[in-house]
């Protein structure tokens, strides 16, 4: 088991760094929104925007991954995440943040899709279990990074962007072979609704 985990350590390290940045960003956005006087409804919309982008990424990301490959997509999504993170710190406006958060969700969905494609090719429950531990632990650790500078400092956004960039390095340089292109079946929402009993 340790040998299997060591073989994908670059993927786990890269993903861990990215998720520390993601955990930090989510915490800073919520706290900074309160500090700036955004309404609770607006903060809720901003935070929910992530999941709108995440769902949209489920349709968009497989197409991009098939077209240009896993490593290039991962690099693009990580770079987009870093740029969006810096934009949050530069433009403090609730509607701009809502748009940025949607794109942030889309980029993170792409990152997850690339990593999980790699891990699914290994098809070992122990590897996926370790991945989930890394996933949840690093998001939690990232939230504590807000104590370094606080939610009102641009440095908090900069640290999150640096972590997104640093997470890119182990994966861009990994010797682990890329997974096969994603094969996604076509299924419309109407067909899905008809096939669902409830």
PDB file of C-alpha atoms in Angstrom:
ATOM      1  CA  UNK A   1       0.000   0.000   0.000  1.00  0.00           C
ATOM      2  CA  UNK A   2       2.765   2.473   0.879  1.00  0.00           C
ATOM      3  CA  UNK A   3       4.372   1.826  -2.481  1.00  0.00           C
ATOM      4  CA  UNK A   4       1.101   2.668  -4.262  1.00  0.00           C
ATOM      5  CA  UNK A   5       0.716   5.864  -2.275  1.00  0.00           C
ATOM      6  CA  UNK A   6       4.339   6.865  -2.900  1.00  0.00           C
ATOM      7  CA  UNK A   7       3.783   6.413  -6.647  1.00  0.00           C
ATOM      8  CA  UNK A   8       1.123   9.136  -6.607  1.00  0.00           C
ATOM      9  CA  UNK A   9       2.702  11.349  -3.948  1.00  0.00           C
ATOM     10  CA  UNK A  10       3.274  14.167  -6.445  1.00  0.00           C
ATOM     11  CA  UNK A  11      -0.458  14.214  -7.198  1.00  0.00           C
ATOM     12  CA  UNK A  12      -1.352  14.246  -3.509  1.00  0.00           C
ATOM     13  CA  UNK A  13       1.170  16.976  -2.654  1.00  0.00           C
ATOM     14  CA  UNK A  14       0.033  19.181  -5.542  1.00  0.00           C
ATOM     15  CA  UNK A  15      -3.614  18.713  -4.714  1.00  0.00           C
ATOM     16  CA  UNK A  16      -2.925  19.317  -1.029  1.00  0.00           C
ATOM     17  CA  UNK A  17      -1.260  22.670  -1.714  1.00  0.00           C
ATOM     18  CA  UNK A  18      -4.107  23.725  -3.980  1.00  0.00           C
ATOM     19  CA  UNK A  19      -6.690  22.822  -1.385  1.00  0.00           C
ATOM     20  CA  UNK A  20      -4.890  24.707   1.374  1.00  0.00           C
ATOM     21  CA  UNK A  21      -5.218  27.737  -0.909  1.00  0.00           C
ATOM     22  CA  UNK A  22      -8.869  26.942  -1.594  1.00  0.00           C
ATOM     23  CA  UNK A  23      -9.650  26.566   2.113  1.00  0.00           C
ATOM     24  CA  UNK A  24      -7.954  29.874   2.857  1.00  0.00           C
ATOM     25  CA  UNK A  25      -9.768  31.653   0.035  1.00  0.00           C
ATOM     26  CA  UNK A  26     -13.194  30.429   1.132  1.00  0.00           C
ATOM     27  CA  UNK A  27     -12.594  31.565   4.702  1.00  0.00           C
ATOM     28  CA  UNK A  28     -11.223  34.973   3.680  1.00  0.00           C
ATOM     29  CA  UNK A  29     -14.118  35.670   1.301  1.00  0.00           C
ATOM     30  CA  UNK A  30     -16.732  35.000   3.983  1.00  0.00           C
ATOM     31  CA  UNK A  31     -14.977  37.006   6.688  1.00  0.00           C
ATOM     32  CA  UNK A  32     -14.054  39.880   4.375  1.00  0.00           C
ATOM     33  CA  UNK A  33     -17.657  40.080   3.145  1.00  0.00           C
ATOM     34  CA  UNK A  34     -18.837  40.552   6.739  1.00  0.00           C
ATOM     35  CA  UNK A  35     -16.132  43.188   7.335  1.00  0.00           C
ATOM     36  CA  UNK A  36     -17.146  45.088   4.175  1.00  0.00           C
ATOM     37  CA  UNK A  37     -20.788  45.129   5.299  1.00  0.00           C
ATOM     38  CA  UNK A  38     -22.190  42.826   2.617  1.00  0.00           C
ATOM     39  CA  UNK A  39     -25.646  41.556   3.546  1.00  0.00           C
ATOM     40  CA  UNK A  40     -26.032  37.980   4.742  1.00  0.00           C
ATOM     41  CA  UNK A  41     -27.999  37.237   1.572  1.00  0.00           C
ATOM     42  CA  UNK A  42     -25.204  38.594  -0.616  1.00  0.00           C
ATOM     43  CA  UNK A  43     -22.539  36.628   1.264  1.00  0.00           C
ATOM     44  CA  UNK A  44     -24.678  33.519   0.849  1.00  0.00           C
ATOM     45  CA  UNK A  45     -25.014  34.175  -2.879  1.00  0.00           C
ATOM     46  CA  UNK A  46     -21.272  34.714  -3.245  1.00  0.00           C
ATOM     47  CA  UNK A  47     -20.454  31.509  -1.398  1.00  0.00           C
ATOM     48  CA  UNK A  48     -23.125  29.599  -3.367  1.00  0.00           C
ATOM     49  CA  UNK A  49     -21.698  30.923  -6.628  1.00  0.00           C
ATOM     50  CA  UNK A  50     -18.864  28.448  -6.156  1.00  0.00           C
ATOM     51  CA  UNK A  51     -21.318  25.558  -6.521  1.00  0.00           C
ATOM     52  CA  UNK A  52     -22.953  27.086  -9.600  1.00  0.00           C
ATOM     53  CA  UNK A  53     -19.520  27.095 -11.236  1.00  0.00           C
ATOM     54  CA  UNK A  54     -18.826  23.628  -9.889  1.00  0.00           C
ATOM     55  CA  UNK A  55     -21.968  22.248 -11.551  1.00  0.00           C
ATOM     56  CA  UNK A  56     -21.218  24.081 -14.821  1.00  0.00           C
ATOM     57  CA  UNK A  57     -17.719  22.604 -14.693  1.00  0.00           C
ATOM     58  CA  UNK A  58     -19.257  19.135 -14.799  1.00  0.00           C
ATOM     59  CA  UNK A  59     -20.323  19.886 -18.377  1.00  0.00           C
ATOM     60  CA  UNK A  60     -17.494  22.146 -19.538  1.00  0.00           C
ATOM     61  CA  UNK A  61     -14.375  20.513 -18.068  1.00  0.00           C
ATOM     62  CA  UNK A  62     -14.644  17.061 -19.719  1.00  0.00           C
ATOM     63  CA  UNK A  63     -14.765  18.739 -23.136  1.00  0.00           C
ATOM     64  CA  UNK A  64     -11.632  20.773 -22.366  1.00  0.00           C
ATOM     65  CA  UNK A  65      -9.786  17.775 -20.918  1.00  0.00           C
ATOM     66  CA  UNK A  66     -10.564  15.659 -23.993  1.00  0.00           C
ATOM     67  CA  UNK A  67      -9.394  18.476 -26.261  1.00  0.00           C
ATOM     68  CA  UNK A  68      -6.055  19.424 -24.656  1.00  0.00           C
ATOM     69  CA  UNK A  69      -5.214  16.732 -22.096  1.00  0.00           C
ATOM     70  CA  UNK A  70      -5.051  16.413 -18.340  1.00  0.00           C
ATOM     71  CA  UNK A  71      -1.805  18.223 -17.562  1.00  0.00           C
ATOM     72  CA  UNK A  72      -2.551  21.265 -19.720  1.00  0.00           C
ATOM     73  CA  UNK A  73      -6.049  21.551 -18.284  1.00  0.00           C
ATOM     74  CA  UNK A  74      -4.746  21.204 -14.756  1.00  0.00           C
ATOM     75  CA  UNK A  75      -2.182  23.954 -15.386  1.00  0.00           C
ATOM     76  CA  UNK A  76      -4.856  26.186 -16.895  1.00  0.00           C
ATOM     77  CA  UNK A  77      -7.316  25.635 -14.055  1.00  0.00           C
ATOM     78  CA  UNK A  78      -4.641  26.240 -11.392  1.00  0.00           C
ATOM     79  CA  UNK A  79      -3.493  29.441 -13.156  1.00  0.00           C
ATOM     80  CA  UNK A  80      -7.102  30.609 -13.451  1.00  0.00           C
ATOM     81  CA  UNK A  81      -7.639  29.918  -9.737  1.00  0.00           C
ATOM     82  CA  UNK A  82      -4.566  31.964  -8.822  1.00  0.00           C
ATOM     83  CA  UNK A  83      -5.647  34.876 -11.048  1.00  0.00           C
ATOM     84  CA  UNK A  84      -9.182  34.850  -9.663  1.00  0.00           C
ATOM     85  CA  UNK A  85      -7.836  34.791  -6.116  1.00  0.00           C
ATOM     86  CA  UNK A  86      -5.773  37.922  -6.763  1.00  0.00           C
ATOM     87  CA  UNK A  87      -8.791  39.581  -8.401  1.00  0.00           C
ATOM     88  CA  UNK A  88     -10.814  39.026  -5.197  1.00  0.00           C
ATOM     89  CA  UNK A  89      -8.221  41.045  -3.311  1.00  0.00           C
ATOM     90  CA  UNK A  90      -8.035  43.814  -5.910  1.00  0.00           C
ATOM     91  CA  UNK A  91     -11.755  44.460  -6.497  1.00  0.00           C
ATOM     92  CA  UNK A  92     -13.925  44.387  -3.376  1.00  0.00           C
ATOM     93  CA  UNK A  93     -17.432  44.454  -4.815  1.00  0.00           C
ATOM     94  CA  UNK A  94     -20.137  41.877  -4.028  1.00  0.00           C
ATOM     95  CA  UNK A  95     -21.345  41.445  -7.623  1.00  0.00           C
ATOM     96  CA  UNK A  96     -17.811  41.124  -8.960  1.00  0.00           C
ATOM     97  CA  UNK A  97     -17.083  38.608  -6.214  1.00  0.00           C
ATOM     98  CA  UNK A  98     -20.157  36.611  -7.199  1.00  0.00           C
ATOM     99  CA  UNK A  99     -18.908  36.308 -10.790  1.00  0.00           C
ATOM    100  CA  UNK A 100     -15.378  35.495  -9.622  1.00  0.00           C
ATOM    101  CA  UNK A 101     -16.720  32.837  -7.267  1.00  0.00           C
ATOM    102  CA  UNK A 102     -18.630  31.127 -10.106  1.00  0.00           C
ATOM    103  CA  UNK A 103     -15.440  30.900 -12.160  1.00  0.00           C
ATOM    104  CA  UNK A 104     -13.567  29.776  -9.052  1.00  0.00           C
ATOM    105  CA  UNK A 105     -15.991  26.850  -8.701  1.00  0.00           C
ATOM    106  CA  UNK A 106     -15.571  25.946 -12.367  1.00  0.00           C
ATOM    107  CA  UNK A 107     -11.772  25.964 -12.072  1.00  0.00           C
ATOM    108  CA  UNK A 108     -11.822  23.825  -8.922  1.00  0.00           C
ATOM    109  CA  UNK A 109     -14.146  21.328 -10.603  1.00  0.00           C
ATOM    110  CA  UNK A 110     -11.594  21.021 -13.409  1.00  0.00           C
ATOM    111  CA  UNK A 111      -8.798  20.476 -10.900  1.00  0.00           C
ATOM    112  CA  UNK A 112     -10.782  17.793  -9.079  1.00  0.00           C
ATOM    113  CA  UNK A 113     -11.717  16.119 -12.354  1.00  0.00           C
ATOM    114  CA  UNK A 114      -8.093  15.878 -13.500  1.00  0.00           C
ATOM    115  CA  UNK A 115      -6.808  14.498 -10.187  1.00  0.00           C
ATOM    116  CA  UNK A 116      -9.641  12.056  -9.713  1.00  0.00           C
ATOM    117  CA  UNK A 117      -9.227  10.774 -13.275  1.00  0.00           C
ATOM    118  CA  UNK A 118      -5.625   9.945 -12.394  1.00  0.00           C
ATOM    119  CA  UNK A 119      -6.644   8.245  -9.173  1.00  0.00           C
ATOM    120  CA  UNK A 120      -9.508   6.299 -10.753  1.00  0.00           C
ATOM    121  CA  UNK A 121      -7.047   4.665 -13.140  1.00  0.00           C
ATOM    122  CA  UNK A 122      -5.291   3.248 -10.081  1.00  0.00           C
ATOM    123  CA  UNK A 123      -8.675   1.869  -8.919  1.00  0.00           C
ATOM    124  CA  UNK A 124      -7.528   1.009  -5.415  1.00  0.00           C
ATOM    125  CA  UNK A 125      -9.777   1.903  -2.501  1.00  0.00           C
ATOM    126  CA  UNK A 126      -6.785   2.622  -0.256  1.00  0.00           C
ATOM    127  CA  UNK A 127      -5.450   5.259  -2.662  1.00  0.00           C
ATOM    128  CA  UNK A 128      -8.796   7.016  -2.872  1.00  0.00           C
ATOM    129  CA  UNK A 129      -9.137   6.893   0.920  1.00  0.00           C
ATOM    130  CA  UNK A 130      -5.741   8.598   1.339  1.00  0.00           C
ATOM    131  CA  UNK A 131      -6.774  11.169  -1.259  1.00  0.00           C
ATOM    132  CA  UNK A 132      -9.962  11.961   0.683  1.00  0.00           C
ATOM    133  CA  UNK A 133      -7.989  12.389   3.915  1.00  0.00           C
ATOM    134  CA  UNK A 134      -5.574  14.762   2.133  1.00  0.00           C
ATOM    135  CA  UNK A 135      -8.521  16.562   0.554  1.00  0.00           C
ATOM    136  CA  UNK A 136     -10.450  17.229   3.754  1.00  0.00           C
ATOM    137  CA  UNK A 137      -7.416  17.861   5.968  1.00  0.00           C
ATOM    138  CA  UNK A 138      -5.814  20.419   3.657  1.00  0.00           C
ATOM    139  CA  UNK A 139      -9.030  22.410   3.199  1.00  0.00           C
ATOM    140  CA  UNK A 140      -9.338  22.551   7.002  1.00  0.00           C
ATOM    141  CA  UNK A 141      -5.680  23.560   7.432  1.00  0.00           C
ATOM    142  CA  UNK A 142      -6.105  26.299   4.833  1.00  0.00           C
ATOM    143  CA  UNK A 143      -8.813  27.927   6.905  1.00  0.00           C
ATOM    144  CA  UNK A 144      -6.343  28.460   9.750  1.00  0.00           C
ATOM    145  CA  UNK A 145      -4.004  30.378   7.422  1.00  0.00           C
ATOM    146  CA  UNK A 146      -6.378  33.341   7.771  1.00  0.00           C
ATOM    147  CA  UNK A 147      -4.796  33.958  11.194  1.00  0.00           C
ATOM    148  CA  UNK A 148      -1.491  34.985   9.575  1.00  0.00           C
ATOM    149  CA  UNK A 149      -2.675  38.324   8.174  1.00  0.00           C
ATOM    150  CA  UNK A 150      -6.435  38.397   8.773  1.00  0.00           C
ATOM    151  CA  UNK A 151      -9.300  38.627   6.309  1.00  0.00           C
ATOM    152  CA  UNK A 152      -8.842  42.324   5.556  1.00  0.00           C
ATOM    153  CA  UNK A 153      -5.251  42.121   4.290  1.00  0.00           C
ATOM    154  CA  UNK A 154      -4.377  41.647   0.620  1.00  0.00           C
ATOM    155  CA  UNK A 155      -1.639  39.286   1.825  1.00  0.00           C
ATOM    156  CA  UNK A 156      -4.253  36.624   2.614  1.00  0.00           C
ATOM    157  CA  UNK A 157      -5.348  36.598  -1.031  1.00  0.00           C
ATOM    158  CA  UNK A 158      -1.726  36.593  -2.155  1.00  0.00           C
ATOM    159  CA  UNK A 159      -0.894  33.566   0.021  1.00  0.00           C
ATOM    160  CA  UNK A 160      -3.878  31.691  -1.436  1.00  0.00           C
ATOM    161  CA  UNK A 161      -2.744  32.549  -4.988  1.00  0.00           C
ATOM    162  CA  UNK A 162       0.817  31.414  -4.196  1.00  0.00           C
ATOM    163  CA  UNK A 163      -0.541  28.103  -2.909  1.00  0.00           C
ATOM    164  CA  UNK A 164      -2.521  27.608  -6.127  1.00  0.00           C
ATOM    165  CA  UNK A 165       0.659  28.231  -8.126  1.00  0.00           C
ATOM    166  CA  UNK A 166       2.794  25.972  -5.925  1.00  0.00           C
ATOM    167  CA  UNK A 167       0.225  23.173  -6.191  1.00  0.00           C
ATOM    168  CA  UNK A 168       0.649  23.269  -9.935  1.00  0.00           C
ATOM    169  CA  UNK A 169       4.360  22.392  -9.829  1.00  0.00           C
ATOM    170  CA  UNK A 170       4.293  18.792  -8.503  1.00  0.00           C
ATOM    171  CA  UNK A 171       1.531  17.842 -10.916  1.00  0.00           C
ATOM    172  CA  UNK A 172       2.994  19.556 -13.978  1.00  0.00           C
ATOM    173  CA  UNK A 173       6.292  17.727 -13.318  1.00  0.00           C
ATOM    174  CA  UNK A 174       4.837  14.371 -12.224  1.00  0.00           C
ATOM    175  CA  UNK A 175       6.214  11.184 -13.769  1.00  0.00           C
ATOM    176  CA  UNK A 176       2.818   9.506 -13.267  1.00  0.00           C
ATOM    177  CA  UNK A 177       1.372   8.726 -16.734  1.00  0.00           C
ATOM    178  CA  UNK A 178      -1.654  10.775 -17.756  1.00  0.00           C
ATOM    179  CA  UNK A 179      -4.981   8.971 -17.641  1.00  0.00           C
ATOM    180  CA  UNK A 180      -6.869   8.059 -20.785  1.00  0.00           C
ATOM    181  CA  UNK A 181      -9.183  10.741 -22.183  1.00  0.00           C
ATOM    182  CA  UNK A 182     -12.445  11.087 -20.293  1.00  0.00           C
ATOM    183  CA  UNK A 183     -15.307   9.185 -21.911  1.00  0.00           C
ATOM    184  CA  UNK A 184     -18.585  10.791 -20.926  1.00  0.00           C
ATOM    185  CA  UNK A 185     -21.922   9.339 -21.966  1.00  0.00           C
ATOM    186  CA  UNK A 186     -24.510  11.716 -23.326  1.00  0.00           C
ATOM    187  CA  UNK A 187     -27.489  12.065 -20.994  1.00  0.00           C
ATOM    188  CA  UNK A 188     -29.942  14.949 -21.166  1.00  0.00           C
ATOM    189  CA  UNK A 189     -31.651  16.288 -18.070  1.00  0.00           C
ATOM    190  CA  UNK A 190     -35.008  15.275 -19.558  1.00  0.00           C
ATOM    191  CA  UNK A 191     -33.887  11.656 -19.977  1.00  0.00           C
ATOM    192  CA  UNK A 192     -32.463  11.653 -16.467  1.00  0.00           C
ATOM    193  CA  UNK A 193     -35.738  12.996 -15.048  1.00  0.00           C
ATOM    194  CA  UNK A 194     -37.771  10.323 -16.892  1.00  0.00           C
ATOM    195  CA  UNK A 195     -35.483   7.542 -15.614  1.00  0.00           C
ATOM    196  CA  UNK A 196     -35.569   8.716 -11.995  1.00  0.00           C
ATOM    197  CA  UNK A 197     -38.453   7.100 -10.102  1.00  0.00           C
ATOM    198  CA  UNK A 198     -39.025   9.993  -7.708  1.00  0.00           C
TER     199      UNK A 198
END
